[in-house]
XYZ file of N, CA, C and O in Angstrom:
552
model
N 0.846 -1.174 0.000
C 0.000 0.000 0.000
C 0.888 1.233 0.000
O 1.936 1.253 0.635
N 0.428 2.250 -0.733
C 1.123 3.530 -0.724
C 0.106 4.623 -0.417
O -1.077 4.499 -0.720
N 0.597 5.669 0.195
C -0.199 6.859 0.446
C 0.410 7.966 -0.395
O 1.621 8.192 -0.339
N -0.442 8.601 -1.205
C 0.023 9.647 -2.109
C -0.842 10.891 -1.936
O -1.957 10.823 -1.411
N -0.320 12.012 -2.398
C -1.089 13.245 -2.346
C -2.313 13.151 -3.252
O -2.296 12.437 -4.250
N -3.348 13.865 -2.905
C -4.564 13.964 -3.716
C -4.269 14.980 -4.823
O -4.683 16.137 -4.762
N -3.476 14.549 -5.815
C -3.005 15.432 -6.875
C -2.834 14.629 -8.164
O -2.529 13.430 -8.109
N -3.012 15.276 -9.321
C -2.871 14.563 -10.591
C -1.524 13.862 -10.762
O -1.456 12.790 -11.375
N -0.459 14.427 -10.233
C 0.867 13.813 -10.390
C 0.984 12.477 -9.655
O 1.893 11.699 -9.942
N 0.068 12.205 -8.751
C 0.126 10.951 -7.990
C -0.121 9.728 -8.859
O 0.349 8.633 -8.540
N -0.835 9.884 -9.964
C -1.076 8.737 -10.852
C 0.252 8.180 -11.367
O 0.455 6.962 -11.392
N 1.176 9.053 -11.747
C 2.490 8.606 -12.217
C 3.292 7.936 -11.119
O 3.963 6.930 -11.352
N 3.225 8.488 -9.924
C 3.939 7.898 -8.787
C 3.416 6.491 -8.500
O 4.188 5.550 -8.289
N 2.098 6.329 -8.521
C 1.494 5.018 -8.288
C 1.895 4.050 -9.397
O 2.251 2.895 -9.131
N 1.847 4.500 -10.653
C 2.240 3.633 -11.781
C 3.656 3.106 -11.579
O 3.914 1.915 -11.783
N 4.588 3.989 -11.203
C 5.984 3.553 -11.026
C 6.122 2.535 -9.899
O 6.763 1.490 -10.065
N 5.537 2.816 -8.745
C 5.677 1.900 -7.603
C 4.964 0.575 -7.855
O 5.506 -0.499 -7.578
N 3.762 0.646 -8.367
C 2.995 -0.570 -8.656
C 3.679 -1.387 -9.738
O 3.848 -2.605 -9.598
N 4.089 -0.740 -10.820
C 4.753 -1.453 -11.912
C 6.018 -2.152 -11.460
O 6.271 -3.307 -11.825
N 6.820 -1.480 -10.644
C 8.061 -2.089 -10.144
C 7.750 -3.304 -9.272
O 8.409 -4.344 -9.383
N 6.733 -3.193 -8.415
C 6.379 -4.313 -7.541
C 5.880 -5.509 -8.356
O 6.288 -6.648 -8.117
N 5.010 -5.253 -9.328
C 4.466 -6.365 -10.131
C 5.554 -7.016 -10.981
O 5.566 -8.239 -11.144
N 6.479 -6.227 -11.511
C 7.588 -6.790 -12.291
C 8.466 -7.668 -11.403
O 8.893 -8.758 -11.827
N 8.733 -7.223 -10.163
C 9.527 -8.039 -9.223
C 8.845 -9.370 -8.935
O 9.503 -10.373 -8.672
N 7.533 -9.384 -8.968
C 6.784 -10.613 -8.699
C 6.717 -11.534 -9.917
O 6.142 -12.614 -9.841
N 7.245 -11.088 -11.048
C 7.315 -11.939 -12.229
C 6.125 -11.844 -13.163
O 5.991 -12.679 -14.066
N 5.276 -10.833 -13.016
C 4.163 -10.686 -13.943
C 4.679 -10.140 -15.273
O 5.657 -9.390 -15.307
N 4.018 -10.511 -16.342
C 4.449 -10.102 -17.677
C 4.297 -8.593 -17.866
O 3.506 -7.939 -17.181
N 5.022 -8.069 -18.824
C 4.951 -6.634 -19.125
C 3.535 -6.234 -19.532
O 3.075 -5.144 -19.180
N 2.829 -7.103 -20.260
C 1.448 -6.788 -20.661
C 0.534 -6.663 -19.449
O -0.298 -5.762 -19.387
N 0.687 -7.571 -18.493
C -0.127 -7.520 -17.277
C 0.218 -6.269 -16.478
O -0.671 -5.553 -16.009
N 1.509 -5.984 -16.338
C 1.937 -4.789 -15.608
C 1.333 -3.546 -16.266
O 0.804 -2.666 -15.582
N 1.378 -3.479 -17.591
C 0.801 -2.330 -18.303
C -0.695 -2.198 -18.021
O -1.192 -1.095 -17.764
N -1.428 -3.307 -18.075
C -2.881 -3.261 -17.841
C -3.205 -2.847 -16.406
O -4.094 -2.024 -16.170
N -2.493 -3.410 -15.441
C -2.774 -3.090 -14.033
C -2.413 -1.644 -13.727
O -3.155 -0.950 -13.037
N -1.288 -1.176 -14.253
C -0.918 0.214 -13.988
C -1.877 1.185 -14.681
O -2.153 2.267 -14.152
N -2.425 0.804 -15.828
C -3.444 1.633 -16.472
C -4.702 1.693 -15.607
O -5.282 2.771 -15.403
N -5.134 0.542 -15.089
C -6.290 0.529 -14.184
C -6.047 1.461 -12.999
O -6.905 2.280 -12.648
N -4.882 1.334 -12.379
C -4.570 2.161 -11.210
C -4.558 3.646 -11.577
O -5.089 4.480 -10.837
N -3.974 3.985 -12.719
C -3.931 5.383 -13.153
C -5.327 5.960 -13.330
O -5.599 7.099 -12.928
N -6.209 5.189 -13.940
C -7.576 5.662 -14.155
C -8.310 5.831 -12.823
O -9.036 6.807 -12.623
N -8.121 4.900 -11.897
C -8.782 5.011 -10.595
C -8.251 6.205 -9.799
O -9.030 6.943 -9.177
N -6.940 6.414 -9.823
C -6.359 7.567 -9.122
C -6.839 8.863 -9.777
O -7.242 9.812 -9.095
N -6.817 8.921 -11.101
C -7.270 10.113 -11.803
C -8.713 10.464 -11.474
O -9.044 11.631 -11.230
N -9.583 9.454 -11.450
C -10.988 9.697 -11.101
C -11.119 10.167 -9.659
O -11.925 11.042 -9.357
N -10.330 9.600 -8.781
C -10.375 10.002 -7.381
C -9.982 11.466 -7.225
O -10.644 12.231 -6.523
N -8.912 11.855 -7.892
C -8.444 13.241 -7.809
C -9.486 14.184 -8.412
O -9.753 15.254 -7.879
N -10.089 13.764 -9.509
C -11.026 14.634 -10.222
C -12.382 14.749 -9.524
O -12.982 15.813 -9.485
N -12.888 13.649 -8.962
C -14.276 13.624 -8.521
C -14.496 13.423 -7.027
O -15.627 13.517 -6.567
N -13.464 13.117 -6.272
C -13.649 12.807 -4.845
C -12.824 13.747 -3.973
O -11.891 14.402 -4.437
N -13.167 13.752 -2.720
C -12.424 14.508 -1.719
C -11.242 13.652 -1.248
O -11.293 12.424 -1.307
N -10.197 14.290 -0.753
C -9.090 13.505 -0.194
C -9.455 12.946 1.173
O -10.421 13.368 1.800
N -8.653 12.014 1.615
C -8.706 11.560 3.003
C -8.093 12.666 3.864
O -7.433 13.569 3.349
N -8.283 12.603 5.187
C -7.625 13.601 6.050
C -6.130 13.666 5.738
O -5.485 12.640 5.510
N -5.597 14.874 5.689
C -4.195 15.074 5.343
C -3.984 15.323 3.859
O -2.843 15.436 3.405
N -5.074 15.350 3.074
C -4.966 15.622 1.646
C -4.370 14.490 0.842
O -3.655 14.724 -0.133
N -4.669 13.240 1.231
C -4.046 12.073 0.600
C -5.079 11.073 0.074
O -6.264 11.155 0.390
N -4.567 10.119 -0.680
C -5.280 8.920 -1.136
C -4.463 7.714 -0.700
O -3.245 7.794 -0.599
N -5.135 6.596 -0.483
C -4.429 5.334 -0.232
C -4.655 4.419 -1.426
O -5.794 4.255 -1.873
N -3.573 3.844 -1.923
C -3.648 2.922 -3.051
C -3.037 1.604 -2.598
O -1.901 1.568 -2.115
N -3.807 0.546 -2.748
C -3.336 -0.780 -2.342
C -3.550 -1.752 -3.491
O -4.424 -1.545 -4.338
N -2.763 -2.815 -3.503
C -2.942 -3.851 -4.514
C -2.568 -5.180 -3.915
O -1.812 -5.269 -2.955
N -3.143 -6.213 -4.498
C -2.825 -7.569 -4.059
C -2.786 -8.478 -5.273
O -3.555 -8.309 -6.216
N -1.852 -9.423 -5.239
C -1.716 -10.418 -6.289
C -2.135 -11.748 -5.686
O -1.593 -12.171 -4.670
N -3.122 -12.360 -6.297
C -3.645 -13.646 -5.855
C -3.544 -14.620 -7.017
O -3.450 -14.173 -8.158
N -3.598 -15.906 -6.759
C -3.656 -16.817 -7.902
C -4.890 -16.463 -8.751
O -6.005 -16.423 -8.262
N -4.645 -16.103 -9.996
C -5.739 -15.813 -10.910
C -6.130 -14.360 -11.043
O -6.917 -14.020 -11.922
N -5.599 -13.463 -10.208
C -6.019 -12.065 -10.333
C -5.070 -11.099 -9.629
O -4.302 -11.480 -8.761
N -5.185 -9.845 -10.044
C -4.550 -8.723 -9.353
C -5.666 -7.747 -9.061
O -6.481 -7.429 -9.938
N -5.731 -7.265 -7.829
C -6.738 -6.276 -7.464
C -6.045 -4.988 -7.041
O -5.049 -5.010 -6.324
N -6.588 -3.864 -7.521
C -6.106 -2.529 -7.168
C -7.248 -1.812 -6.463
O -8.401 -1.883 -6.908
N -6.927 -1.113 -5.346
C -7.938 -0.379 -4.579
C -7.442 1.042 -4.318
O -6.306 1.228 -3.876
N -8.302 2.015 -4.579
C -7.986 3.420 -4.312
C -9.020 3.938 -3.322
O -10.221 3.912 -3.593
N -8.540 4.403 -2.177
C -9.420 4.903 -1.121
C -9.243 6.406 -0.993
O -8.125 6.910 -0.902
N -10.398 7.100 -0.983
C -10.403 8.560 -0.869
C -11.477 8.970 0.122
O -12.075 8.119 0.786
N -11.744 10.244 0.203
C -12.739 10.775 1.132
C -14.153 10.788 0.591
O -15.041 11.361 1.214
N -14.396 10.149 -0.536
C -15.736 10.073 -1.107
C -16.075 11.288 -1.947
O -15.461 12.342 -1.836
N -17.041 11.092 -2.805
C -17.488 12.160 -3.692
C -18.980 12.371 -3.562
O -19.643 11.739 -2.748
N -19.505 13.265 -4.383
C -20.941 13.576 -4.322
C -21.806 12.462 -4.864
O -22.882 12.225 -4.377
N -21.362 11.801 -5.887
C -22.158 10.737 -6.492
C -21.431 9.413 -6.436
O -20.346 9.301 -5.872
N -22.060 8.430 -7.031
C -21.454 7.111 -7.104
C -20.690 6.985 -8.422
O -21.200 7.376 -9.476
N -19.471 6.464 -8.389
C -18.724 6.287 -9.638
C -19.506 5.412 -10.616
O -20.094 4.402 -10.233
N -19.539 5.833 -11.869
C -20.251 5.076 -12.897
C -19.619 5.332 -14.264
O -18.948 6.340 -14.466
N -19.847 4.398 -15.173
C -19.339 4.518 -16.534
C -20.176 5.558 -17.275
O -21.404 5.525 -17.212
N -19.493 6.481 -17.922
C -20.164 7.514 -18.728
C -20.073 7.160 -20.195
O -19.130 6.497 -20.623
N -21.029 7.661 -20.955
C -20.935 7.595 -22.409
C -20.212 8.854 -22.864
O -20.721 9.958 -22.682
N -19.015 8.699 -23.400
C -18.233 9.849 -23.851
C -18.311 9.943 -25.370
O -18.225 8.935 -26.080
N -18.483 11.140 -25.862
C -18.470 11.402 -27.297
C -17.037 11.441 -27.777
O -16.116 11.714 -26.995
N -16.802 11.191 -29.064
C -15.425 11.236 -29.572
C -14.717 12.559 -29.296
O -13.504 12.583 -29.112
N -15.456 13.650 -29.254
C -14.828 14.952 -29.020
C -14.598 15.260 -27.537
O -13.922 16.230 -27.203
N -15.134 14.435 -26.622
C -14.949 14.662 -25.188
C -13.497 14.408 -24.800
O -12.891 13.437 -25.252
N -12.959 15.283 -23.964
C -11.582 15.099 -23.498
C -11.530 14.368 -22.163
O -10.460 14.029 -21.686
N -12.661 14.119 -21.553
C -12.765 13.371 -20.292
C -13.923 12.386 -20.387
O -14.698 12.414 -21.306
N -14.016 11.546 -19.364
C -15.182 10.680 -19.267
C -14.991 9.252 -19.715
O -15.959 8.503 -19.807
N -13.755 8.862 -19.981
C -13.515 7.492 -20.445
C -12.863 6.593 -19.391
O -12.661 5.415 -19.625
N -12.524 7.146 -18.226
C -11.767 6.405 -17.224
C -12.407 5.101 -16.802
O -11.793 4.042 -16.882
N -13.645 5.146 -16.353
C -14.284 3.904 -15.906
C -14.680 3.007 -17.070
O -14.794 1.794 -16.895
N -14.854 3.558 -18.262
C -15.083 2.708 -19.437
C -13.829 1.885 -19.722
O -13.914 0.701 -20.070
N -12.660 2.494 -19.553
C -11.399 1.762 -19.714
C -11.284 0.698 -18.630
O -10.928 -0.454 -18.906
N -11.594 1.070 -17.396
C -11.549 0.104 -16.290
C -12.486 -1.064 -16.579
O -12.100 -2.228 -16.444
N -13.698 -0.765 -16.995
C -14.670 -1.824 -17.274
C -14.217 -2.727 -18.418
O -14.442 -3.939 -18.399
N -13.559 -2.157 -19.424
C -13.087 -2.949 -20.561
C -11.946 -3.890 -20.171
O -11.863 -5.011 -20.677
N -11.069 -3.453 -19.276
C -9.903 -4.256 -18.902
C -10.168 -5.218 -17.744
O -9.612 -6.312 -17.705
N -10.973 -4.783 -16.797
C -11.120 -5.518 -15.541
C -12.128 -6.661 -15.654
O -13.115 -6.558 -16.376
N -11.856 -7.706 -14.888
C -12.832 -8.793 -14.765
C -14.037 -8.291 -13.993
O -15.176 -8.663 -14.264
N -13.777 -7.415 -13.024
C -14.846 -6.852 -12.194
C -14.322 -5.569 -11.564
O -13.112 -5.391 -11.448
N -15.228 -4.679 -11.192
C -14.859 -3.474 -10.461
C -16.065 -3.044 -9.640
O -17.187 -3.474 -9.896
N -15.802 -2.227 -8.636
C -16.900 -1.781 -7.802
C -16.465 -0.725 -6.813
O -15.328 -0.240 -6.845
N -17.399 -0.387 -5.935
C -17.178 0.660 -4.944
C -17.573 0.127 -3.582
O -18.649 -0.462 -3.434
N -16.715 0.308 -2.608
C -17.018 -0.007 -1.211
C -17.014 1.300 -0.444
O -16.064 2.070 -0.534
N -18.085 1.542 0.298
C -18.193 2.775 1.071
C -18.229 2.454 2.552
O -18.723 1.403 2.945
N -17.741 3.395 3.346
C -17.879 3.273 4.798
C -19.367 3.406 5.099
O -19.994 4.382 4.701
N -19.962 2.432 5.732
C -21.401 2.466 5.995
C -22.184 1.961 4.806
O -21.643 1.325 3.910
N -23.465 2.242 4.769
C -24.335 1.766 3.697
C -25.039 2.941 3.051
O -25.229 3.986 3.659
N -25.474 2.765 1.818
C -26.207 3.808 1.121
C -25.280 4.883 0.592
O -24.070 4.697 0.521
N -25.857 6.031 0.205
C -25.035 7.117 -0.338
C -23.997 7.561 0.682
O -24.251 7.573 1.881
N -22.843 7.928 0.193
C -21.744 8.324 1.087
C -22.043 9.678 1.712
O -22.278 10.642 1.006
N -22.047 9.749 3.035
C -22.166 11.062 3.662
C -20.881 11.856 3.436
O -19.834 11.278 3.148
N -20.975 13.153 3.551
C -19.801 13.995 3.343
C -18.663 13.522 4.249
O -18.855 13.297 5.432
N -17.498 13.344 3.666
C -16.323 12.957 4.438
C -16.175 11.470 4.687
O -15.243 11.053 5.341
N -17.095 10.640 4.169
C -16.996 9.192 4.385
C -16.024 8.591 3.376
O -16.029 8.953 2.201
N -15.194 7.686 3.839
C -14.225 7.043 2.957
C -14.927 6.185 1.920
O -15.972 5.586 2.175
N -14.335 6.145 0.738
C -14.854 5.362 -0.369
C -13.678 4.671 -1.037
O -12.625 5.279 -1.225
N -13.843 3.401 -1.376
C -12.799 2.650 -2.069
C -13.346 2.149 -3.387
O -14.356 1.450 -3.422
N -12.692 2.545 -4.478
C -13.027 2.010 -5.794
C -11.962 0.974 -6.114
O -10.769 1.231 -5.955
N -12.401 -0.204 -6.536
C -11.474 -1.294 -6.782
C -11.720 -1.878 -8.176
O -12.814 -1.742 -8.736
N -10.679 -2.487 -8.707
C -10.772 -3.188 -9.982
C -9.912 -4.436 -9.902
O -8.845 -4.426 -9.278
N -10.401 -5.499 -10.534
C -9.701 -6.783 -10.492
C -9.423 -7.250 -11.916
O -10.333 -7.337 -12.730
N -8.159 -7.519 -12.192
C -7.727 -8.006 -13.496
C -7.473 -9.507 -13.397
O -6.755 -9.954 -12.498
N -8.059 -10.263 -14.307
C -7.834 -11.706 -14.340
C -6.439 -11.992 -14.893
O -5.975 -11.317 -15.807
N -5.774 -12.985 -14.321
C -4.463 -13.415 -14.798
C -4.610 -14.778 -15.445
O -5.229 -15.672 -14.876
N -4.014 -14.937 -16.588
C -3.999 -16.215 -17.291
C -2.570 -16.727 -17.315
O -1.650 -15.969 -17.627
N -2.365 -17.977 -16.955
C -1.059 -18.595 -17.090
C -0.023 -18.183 -16.060
O 1.155 -18.489 -16.215
N -0.428 -17.454 -15.016
C 0.514 -17.112 -13.956
C 0.541 -18.275 -12.986
O -0.458 -18.970 -12.814
N 1.653 -18.552 -12.311
C 1.694 -19.704 -11.396
C 0.477 -19.727 -10.467
O 0.139 -18.730 -9.848
N -0.178 -20.871 -10.438
C -1.340 -21.024 -9.590
C -2.648 -20.662 -10.270
O -3.710 -20.712 -9.660
N -2.600 -20.267 -11.559
C -3.831 -19.935 -12.268
C -4.102 -20.961 -13.360
O -3.182 -21.564 -13.880
N -5.370 -21.120 -13.680
C -5.697 -22.085 -14.744
C -5.291 -21.577 -16.106
O -5.132 -20.422 -16.343
């Protein structure tokens, strides 16, 4: 897990740390690229649409399991629930969760408590990438 500033530059920092860790674990360059893209999109959405955690930070965690890699980004929550948008070709934003949905086996949101997030409640958006042919996977 890493704690980074609630800032656009944090996506690059997360990509570097996550990519280095996954490469050390022996995952292929293609898998590392896909997972770091997922993480970048989740961090970018968090910075753009959510409040930071106390201290102006985000927490980014990942786990490698037989058959999958999961990335989780925790922030201070936003006004709405994260959802896939329909972006027009001329739109310069709005494709982040569409990319996540296209790459990930599954993704979702976990909130502190139930129902809509109250102001200041932590929210975790996660995405899980399926692994094929990695030790311990079918």
